[in-house]
Tab-separated table of C-alpha atoms and ligand atoms in Angstrom:
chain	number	residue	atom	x	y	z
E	42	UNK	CA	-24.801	-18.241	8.175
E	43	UNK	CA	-23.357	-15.009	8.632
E	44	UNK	CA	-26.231	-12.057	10.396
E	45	UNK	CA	-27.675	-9.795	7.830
E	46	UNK	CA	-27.119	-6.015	8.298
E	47	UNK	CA	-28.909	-3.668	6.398
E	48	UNK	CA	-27.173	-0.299	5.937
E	49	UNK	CA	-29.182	2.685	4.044
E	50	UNK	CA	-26.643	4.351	2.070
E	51	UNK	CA	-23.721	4.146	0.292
E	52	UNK	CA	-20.560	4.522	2.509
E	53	UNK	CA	-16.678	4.293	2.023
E	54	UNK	CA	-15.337	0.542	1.281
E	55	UNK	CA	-13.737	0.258	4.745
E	56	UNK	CA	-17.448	0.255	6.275
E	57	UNK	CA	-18.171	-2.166	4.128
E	58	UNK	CA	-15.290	-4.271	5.142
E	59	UNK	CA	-15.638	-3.725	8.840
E	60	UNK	CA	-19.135	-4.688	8.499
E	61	UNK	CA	-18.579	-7.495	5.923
E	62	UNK	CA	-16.133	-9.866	8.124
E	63	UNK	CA	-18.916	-10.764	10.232
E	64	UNK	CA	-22.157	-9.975	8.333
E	65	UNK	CA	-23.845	-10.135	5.296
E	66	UNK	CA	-23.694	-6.685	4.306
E	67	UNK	CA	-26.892	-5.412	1.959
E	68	UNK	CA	-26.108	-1.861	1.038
E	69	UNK	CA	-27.720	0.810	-0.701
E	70	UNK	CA	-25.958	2.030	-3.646
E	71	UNK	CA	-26.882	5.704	-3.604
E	72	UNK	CA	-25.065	8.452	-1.514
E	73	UNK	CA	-27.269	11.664	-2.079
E	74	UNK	CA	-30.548	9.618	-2.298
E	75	UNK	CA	-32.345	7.759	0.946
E	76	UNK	CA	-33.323	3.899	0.302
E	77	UNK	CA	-37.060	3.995	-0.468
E	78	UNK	CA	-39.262	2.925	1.882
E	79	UNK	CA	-40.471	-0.092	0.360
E	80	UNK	CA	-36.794	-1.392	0.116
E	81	UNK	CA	-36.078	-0.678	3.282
E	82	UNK	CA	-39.089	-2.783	4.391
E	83	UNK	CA	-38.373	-5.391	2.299
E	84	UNK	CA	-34.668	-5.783	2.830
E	85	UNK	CA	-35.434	-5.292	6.915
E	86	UNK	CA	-37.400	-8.651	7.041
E	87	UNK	CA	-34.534	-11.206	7.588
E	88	UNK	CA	-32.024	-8.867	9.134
E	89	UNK	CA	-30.492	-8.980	12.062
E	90	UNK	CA	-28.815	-4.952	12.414
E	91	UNK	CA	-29.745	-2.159	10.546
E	92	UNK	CA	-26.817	0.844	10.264
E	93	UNK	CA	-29.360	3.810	9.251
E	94	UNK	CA	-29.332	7.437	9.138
E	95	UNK	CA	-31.773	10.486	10.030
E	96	UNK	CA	-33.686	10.156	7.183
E	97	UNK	CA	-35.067	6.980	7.920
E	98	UNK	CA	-37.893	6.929	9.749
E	99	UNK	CA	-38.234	3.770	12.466
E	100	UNK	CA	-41.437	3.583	13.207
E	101	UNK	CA	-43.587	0.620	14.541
E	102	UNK	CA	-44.875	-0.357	11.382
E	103	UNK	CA	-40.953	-0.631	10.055
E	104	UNK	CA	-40.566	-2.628	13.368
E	105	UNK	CA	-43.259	-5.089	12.300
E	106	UNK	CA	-41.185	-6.206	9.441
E	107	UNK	CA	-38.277	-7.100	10.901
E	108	UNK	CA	-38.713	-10.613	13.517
E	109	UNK	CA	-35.357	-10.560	13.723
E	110	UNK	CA	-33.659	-7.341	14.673
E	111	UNK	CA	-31.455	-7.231	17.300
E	112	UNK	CA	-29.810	-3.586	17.029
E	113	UNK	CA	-30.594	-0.290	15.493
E	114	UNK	CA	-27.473	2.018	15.270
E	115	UNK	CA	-28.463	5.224	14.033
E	116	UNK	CA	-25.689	7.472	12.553
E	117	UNK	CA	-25.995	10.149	14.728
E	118	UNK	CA	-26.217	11.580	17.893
E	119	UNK	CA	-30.190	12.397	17.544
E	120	UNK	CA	-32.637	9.423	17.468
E	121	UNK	CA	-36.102	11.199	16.819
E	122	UNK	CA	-36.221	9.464	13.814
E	123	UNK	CA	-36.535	6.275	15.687
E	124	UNK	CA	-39.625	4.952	18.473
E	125	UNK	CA	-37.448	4.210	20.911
E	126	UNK	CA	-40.503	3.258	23.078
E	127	UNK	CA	-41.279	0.518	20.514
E	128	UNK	CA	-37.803	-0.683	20.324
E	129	UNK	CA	-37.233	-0.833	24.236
E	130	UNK	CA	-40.732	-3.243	24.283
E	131	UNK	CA	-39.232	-5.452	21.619
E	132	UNK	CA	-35.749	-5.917	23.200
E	133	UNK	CA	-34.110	-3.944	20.261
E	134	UNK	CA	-30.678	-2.097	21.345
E	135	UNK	CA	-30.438	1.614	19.792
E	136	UNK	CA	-27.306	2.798	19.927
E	137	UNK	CA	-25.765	6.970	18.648
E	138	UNK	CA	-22.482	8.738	18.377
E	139	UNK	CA	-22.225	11.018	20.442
E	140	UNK	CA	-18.857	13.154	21.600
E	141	UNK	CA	-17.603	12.310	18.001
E	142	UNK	CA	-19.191	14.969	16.838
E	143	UNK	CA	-18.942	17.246	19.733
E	144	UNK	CA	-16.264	19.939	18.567
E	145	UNK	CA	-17.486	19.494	14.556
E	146	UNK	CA	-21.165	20.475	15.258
E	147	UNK	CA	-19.712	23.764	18.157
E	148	UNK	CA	-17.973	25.086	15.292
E	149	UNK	CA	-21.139	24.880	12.566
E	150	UNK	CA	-23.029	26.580	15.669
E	151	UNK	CA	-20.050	29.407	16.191
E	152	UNK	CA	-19.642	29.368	12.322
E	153	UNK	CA	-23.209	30.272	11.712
E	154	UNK	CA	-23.691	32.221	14.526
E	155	UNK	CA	-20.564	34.656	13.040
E	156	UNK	CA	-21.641	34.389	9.622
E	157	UNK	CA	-25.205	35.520	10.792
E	158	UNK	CA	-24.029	38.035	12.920
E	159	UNK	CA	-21.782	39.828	10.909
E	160	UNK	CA	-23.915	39.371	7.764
E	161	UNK	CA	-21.059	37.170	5.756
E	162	UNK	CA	-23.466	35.543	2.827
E	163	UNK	CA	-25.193	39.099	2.481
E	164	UNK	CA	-21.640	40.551	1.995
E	165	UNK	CA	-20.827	37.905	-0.449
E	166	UNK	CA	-24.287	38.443	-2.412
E	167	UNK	CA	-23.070	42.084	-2.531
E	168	UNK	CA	-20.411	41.606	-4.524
E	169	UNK	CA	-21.291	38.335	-6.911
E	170	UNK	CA	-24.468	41.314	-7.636
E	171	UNK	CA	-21.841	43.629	-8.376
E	172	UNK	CA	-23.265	45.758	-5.624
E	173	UNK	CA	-20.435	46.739	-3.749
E	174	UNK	CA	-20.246	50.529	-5.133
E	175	UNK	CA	-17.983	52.065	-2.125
E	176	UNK	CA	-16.933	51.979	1.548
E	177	UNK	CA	-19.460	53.654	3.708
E	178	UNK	CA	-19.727	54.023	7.115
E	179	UNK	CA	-22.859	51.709	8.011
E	180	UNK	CA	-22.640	49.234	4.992
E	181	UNK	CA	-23.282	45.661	6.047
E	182	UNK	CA	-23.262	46.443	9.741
E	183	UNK	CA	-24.150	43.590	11.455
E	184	UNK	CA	-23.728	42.847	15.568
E	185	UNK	CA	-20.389	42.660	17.806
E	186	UNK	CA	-20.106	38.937	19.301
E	187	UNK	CA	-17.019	40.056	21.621
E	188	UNK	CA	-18.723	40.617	24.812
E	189	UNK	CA	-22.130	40.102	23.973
E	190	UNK	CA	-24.534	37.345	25.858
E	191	UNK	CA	-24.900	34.025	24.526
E	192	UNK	CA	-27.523	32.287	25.863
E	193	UNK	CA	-28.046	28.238	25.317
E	194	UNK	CA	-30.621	26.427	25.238
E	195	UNK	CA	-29.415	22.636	26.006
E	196	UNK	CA	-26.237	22.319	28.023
E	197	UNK	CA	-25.079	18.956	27.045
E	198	UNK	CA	-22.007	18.035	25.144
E	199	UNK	CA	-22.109	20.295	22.119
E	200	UNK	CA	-23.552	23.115	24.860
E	201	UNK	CA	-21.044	22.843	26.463
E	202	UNK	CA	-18.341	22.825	23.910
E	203	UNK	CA	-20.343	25.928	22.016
E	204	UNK	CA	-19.591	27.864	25.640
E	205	UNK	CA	-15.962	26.900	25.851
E	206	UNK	CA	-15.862	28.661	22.452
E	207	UNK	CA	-17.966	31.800	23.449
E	208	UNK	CA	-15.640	32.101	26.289
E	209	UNK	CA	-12.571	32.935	23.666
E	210	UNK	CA	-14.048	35.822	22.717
E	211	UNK	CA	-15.187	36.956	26.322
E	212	UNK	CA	-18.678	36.306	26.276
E	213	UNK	CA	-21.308	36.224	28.067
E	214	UNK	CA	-22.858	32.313	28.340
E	215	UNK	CA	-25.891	31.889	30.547
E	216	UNK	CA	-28.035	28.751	29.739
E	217	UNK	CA	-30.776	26.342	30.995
E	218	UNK	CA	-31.261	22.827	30.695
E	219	UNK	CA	-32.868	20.359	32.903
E	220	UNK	CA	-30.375	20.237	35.431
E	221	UNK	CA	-27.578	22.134	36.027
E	222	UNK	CA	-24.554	21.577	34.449
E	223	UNK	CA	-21.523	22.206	36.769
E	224	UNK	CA	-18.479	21.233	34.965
E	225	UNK	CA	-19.858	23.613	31.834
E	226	UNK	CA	-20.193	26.420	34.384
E	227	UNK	CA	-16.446	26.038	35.812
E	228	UNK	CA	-15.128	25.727	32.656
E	229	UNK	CA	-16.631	28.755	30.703
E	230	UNK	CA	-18.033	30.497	33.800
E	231	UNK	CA	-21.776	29.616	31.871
E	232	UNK	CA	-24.607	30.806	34.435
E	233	UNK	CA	-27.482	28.778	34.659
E	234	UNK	CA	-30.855	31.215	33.560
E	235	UNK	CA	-34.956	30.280	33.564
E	236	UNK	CA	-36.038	30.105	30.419
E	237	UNK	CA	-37.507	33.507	29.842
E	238	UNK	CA	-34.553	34.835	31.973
E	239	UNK	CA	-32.211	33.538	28.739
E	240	UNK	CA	-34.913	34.990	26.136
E	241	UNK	CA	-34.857	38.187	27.451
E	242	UNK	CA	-30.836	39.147	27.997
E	243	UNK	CA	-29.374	37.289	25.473
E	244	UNK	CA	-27.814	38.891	22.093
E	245	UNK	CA	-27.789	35.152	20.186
E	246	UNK	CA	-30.127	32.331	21.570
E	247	UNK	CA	-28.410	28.772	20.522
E	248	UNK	CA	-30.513	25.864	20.368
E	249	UNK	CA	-28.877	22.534	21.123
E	250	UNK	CA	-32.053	20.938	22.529
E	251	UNK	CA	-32.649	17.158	21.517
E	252	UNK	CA	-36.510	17.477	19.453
E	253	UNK	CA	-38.621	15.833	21.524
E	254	UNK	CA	-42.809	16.035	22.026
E	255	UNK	CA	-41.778	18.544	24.955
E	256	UNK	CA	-39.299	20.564	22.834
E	257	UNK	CA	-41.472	20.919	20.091
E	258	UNK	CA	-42.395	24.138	19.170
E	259	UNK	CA	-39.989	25.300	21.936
E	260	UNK	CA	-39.270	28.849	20.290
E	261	UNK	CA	-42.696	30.339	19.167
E	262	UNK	CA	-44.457	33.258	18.570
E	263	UNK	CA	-44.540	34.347	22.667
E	264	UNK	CA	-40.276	33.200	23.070
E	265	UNK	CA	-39.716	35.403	20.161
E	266	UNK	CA	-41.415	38.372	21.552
E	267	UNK	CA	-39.434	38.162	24.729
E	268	UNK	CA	-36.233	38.299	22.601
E	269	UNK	CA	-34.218	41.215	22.187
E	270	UNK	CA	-35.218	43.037	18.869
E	271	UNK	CA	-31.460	42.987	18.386
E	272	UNK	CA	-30.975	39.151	19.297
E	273	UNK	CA	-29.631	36.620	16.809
E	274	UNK	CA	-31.508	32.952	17.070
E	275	UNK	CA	-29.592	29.946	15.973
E	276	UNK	CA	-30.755	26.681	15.591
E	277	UNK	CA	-28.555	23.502	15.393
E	278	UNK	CA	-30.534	20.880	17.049
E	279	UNK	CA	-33.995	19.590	15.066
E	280	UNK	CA	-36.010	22.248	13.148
E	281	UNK	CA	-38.948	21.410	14.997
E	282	UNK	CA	-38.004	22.786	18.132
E	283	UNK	CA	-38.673	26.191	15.825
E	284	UNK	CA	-42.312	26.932	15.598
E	285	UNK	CA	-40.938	28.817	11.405
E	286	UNK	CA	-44.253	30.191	10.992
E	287	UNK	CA	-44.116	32.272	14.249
E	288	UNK	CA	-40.070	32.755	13.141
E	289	UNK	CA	-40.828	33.990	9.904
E	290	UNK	CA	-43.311	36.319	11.023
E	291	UNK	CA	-40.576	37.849	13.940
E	292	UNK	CA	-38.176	38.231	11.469
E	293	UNK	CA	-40.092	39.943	8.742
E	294	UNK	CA	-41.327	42.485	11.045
E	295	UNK	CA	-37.866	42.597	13.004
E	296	UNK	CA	-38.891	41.786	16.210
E	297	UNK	CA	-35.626	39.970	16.423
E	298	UNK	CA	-32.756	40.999	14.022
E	299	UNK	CA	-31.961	37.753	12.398
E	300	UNK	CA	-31.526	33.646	12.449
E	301	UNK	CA	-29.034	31.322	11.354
E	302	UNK	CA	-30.470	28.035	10.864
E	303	UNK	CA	-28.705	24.628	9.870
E	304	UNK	CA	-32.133	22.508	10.568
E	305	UNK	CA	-36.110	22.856	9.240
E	306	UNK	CA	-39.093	21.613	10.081
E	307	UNK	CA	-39.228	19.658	6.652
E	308	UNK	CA	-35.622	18.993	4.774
E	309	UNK	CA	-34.589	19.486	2.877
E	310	UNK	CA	-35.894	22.920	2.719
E	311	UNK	CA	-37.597	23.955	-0.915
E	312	UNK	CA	-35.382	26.694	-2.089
E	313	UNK	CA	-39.048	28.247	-2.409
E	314	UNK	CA	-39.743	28.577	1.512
E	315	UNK	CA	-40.695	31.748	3.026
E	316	UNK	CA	-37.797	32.191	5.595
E	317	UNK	CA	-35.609	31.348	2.489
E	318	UNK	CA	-36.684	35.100	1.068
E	319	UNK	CA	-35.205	36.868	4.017
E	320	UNK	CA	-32.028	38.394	3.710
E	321	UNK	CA	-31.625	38.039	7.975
E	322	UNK	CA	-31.779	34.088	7.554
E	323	UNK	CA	-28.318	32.799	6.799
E	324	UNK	CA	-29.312	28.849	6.133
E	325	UNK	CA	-27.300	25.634	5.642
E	326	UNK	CA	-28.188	22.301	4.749
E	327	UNK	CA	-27.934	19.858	8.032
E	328	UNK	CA	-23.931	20.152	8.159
E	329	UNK	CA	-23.302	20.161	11.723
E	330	UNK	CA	-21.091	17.447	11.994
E	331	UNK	CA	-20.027	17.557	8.289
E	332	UNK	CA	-16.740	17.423	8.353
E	333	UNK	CA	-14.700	14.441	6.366
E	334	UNK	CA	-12.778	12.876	9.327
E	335	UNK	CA	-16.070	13.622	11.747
E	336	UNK	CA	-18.201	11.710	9.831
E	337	UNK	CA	-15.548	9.140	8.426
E	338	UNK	CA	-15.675	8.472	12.763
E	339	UNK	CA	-19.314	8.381	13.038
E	340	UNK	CA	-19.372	5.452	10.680
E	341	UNK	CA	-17.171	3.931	12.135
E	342	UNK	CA	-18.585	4.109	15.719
E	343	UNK	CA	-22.087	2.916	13.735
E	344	UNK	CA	-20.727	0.010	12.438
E	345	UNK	CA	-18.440	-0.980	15.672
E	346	UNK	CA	-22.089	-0.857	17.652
E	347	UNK	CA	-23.419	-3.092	15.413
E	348	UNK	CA	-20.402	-5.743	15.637
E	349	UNK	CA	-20.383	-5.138	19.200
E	350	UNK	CA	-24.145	-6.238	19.781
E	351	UNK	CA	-23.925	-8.956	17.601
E	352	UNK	CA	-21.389	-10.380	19.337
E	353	UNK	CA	-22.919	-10.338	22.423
E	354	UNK	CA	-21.118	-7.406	23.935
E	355	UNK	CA	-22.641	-3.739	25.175
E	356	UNK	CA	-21.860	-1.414	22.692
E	357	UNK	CA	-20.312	1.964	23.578
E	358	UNK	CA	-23.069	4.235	23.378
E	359	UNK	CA	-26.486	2.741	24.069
E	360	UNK	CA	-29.370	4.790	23.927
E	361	UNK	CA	-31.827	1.840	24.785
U	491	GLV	C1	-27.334	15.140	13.325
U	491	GLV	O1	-28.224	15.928	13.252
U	491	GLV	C2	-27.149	14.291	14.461
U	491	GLV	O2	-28.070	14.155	15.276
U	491	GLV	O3	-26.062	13.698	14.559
């Protein structure tokens, strides 16, 4: 009998087929809407793979289901959604997609941090109000990006991809991260900077940081004070690493000039939230690596880990 794999939303027919010459492929048949929890319990029990996506949540109770799991291959490059700890003690592989994504998710960051920057939805909420009475000389005036200091937060792949983009138009890139990062600082001349030493010269703060219990909360009340009252925050990584109370509360009473934000403590965000009614928060929904062929690859990497542990090989990109 062919392995079941269990995959938690409804993706293009050639997943299916790649999947369904060696498995038994259960899908979910919605593409907007996550598989309920109880399903996803009850479908986990006999399977041997499950092909899932940030919104699940893999937790050791979800474990407890499934006796015969063998791989986990989460369709992404985070895995906070899954215990990893649990999964390591249990012998079940975890694998991501990382570099796929790389480039895709650098230009969200670069996109947002220009649209931000430069006040772009503003502009376009201008005109749609029929707002837009004349030219005058400090209408919409936003911050220069030429030249200015970028400072990053998590110099890994994307980081590092972010500077090389930074570096066309001649900035500034300084940037910490638990170890240095040579290659990123010969390639875009990135400086390595303490912590507060980024907070305190940079003109946009980027955060690339994988959310763990360490990064959580990373940017809070006291990191937002030693910004720059001019300094741009964007966030591309997990929303918790942003403590949004403490956020809000900086950007209401400008103690930093603005944030672009592609991630939130809870998502989706209600179109109710507080940082929503700012007009210095430019906000997107979770799009990093939203582009058709990026994620057309990341399902296909998903489903190749899956094959590939099930037929007794490593697969590409194992996180345990
Ligand atoms: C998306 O947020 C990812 O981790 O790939």
């Amino acid at each position: 009998m062919k392995p079941k794999v269990v995959v938690t939303r409804k993706l293009p027919t050639e997943i299916y087929d790649q999947l369904s010459k060696r498995c038994q492929v259960y899908m979910w048949e919605e593409e907007e809407k996550p598989i309920p929890r109880s399903e996803l319990e009850a479908q986990i029990k006999d399977a041997a793979a499950l092909f899932c996506m940030i919104t699940e949540t893999v937790d050791a109770e979800l474990l407890d289901q499934a006796q015969n799991l063998k791989v986990i291959a989460n369709m992404a490059v985070g895995y906070n959604n899954i215990d990893i700890s649990t999964c390591e003690a249990r012998g079940i592989r975890v694998t991501n997609t990382p570099g796929v994504l790389t480039d895709t998710t650098a230009d969200l960051a670069f996109a947002l941090l220009m649209a931000t920057a430069r006040r772009i939805p503003e502009g376009m909420d201008t005109i749609r109000r029929d707002e837009w009475n004349n030219w005058s000389p400090f209408f919409l005036t936003g911050q220069d990006i030429s030249h200015a200091t970028l400072g990053i937060i998590g110099m890994g792949r994307i980081g590092s991809a972010l500077a090389k983009r930074a570096k066309g138009f001649e900035m500034e890139v300084v940037y910490n991260n638990r170890s240095r990062n040579y290659e990123a600082e010969r390639i875009s001349g990135a400086v390595f900077a303490s912590f507060d030493e980024l907070l305190e010269k940079s003109d946009y703060v980027c955060l690339l940081t994988p959310y763990t219990k360490e990064t959580h909360h990373l940017i809070g009340k006291d990191e937002l004070q030693k910004m720059k009252k001019t300094a741009i925050l964007i966030n591309v990584s997990r929303g918790g690493t942003v403590d949004e109370e403490a956020l809000y509360a900086a950007l209401k009473s400008n103690d930093i000039y603005a944030a672009g934000l592609d991630v939130f403590e809870g998502e989706p965000i209600a179109s109710t939230h507080p940082l929503l009614t700012l007009s210095n928060v430019v906000a997107t929904p979770h799009i990093g690596s939203a582009s058709v062929n990026t994620r057309m690859e990341m399902a296909r990497m998903t489903a190749r880990h899956i094959l590939q542990v099930l037929n007794g090989e490593d697969p590409d990109h194992l996180v345990v």
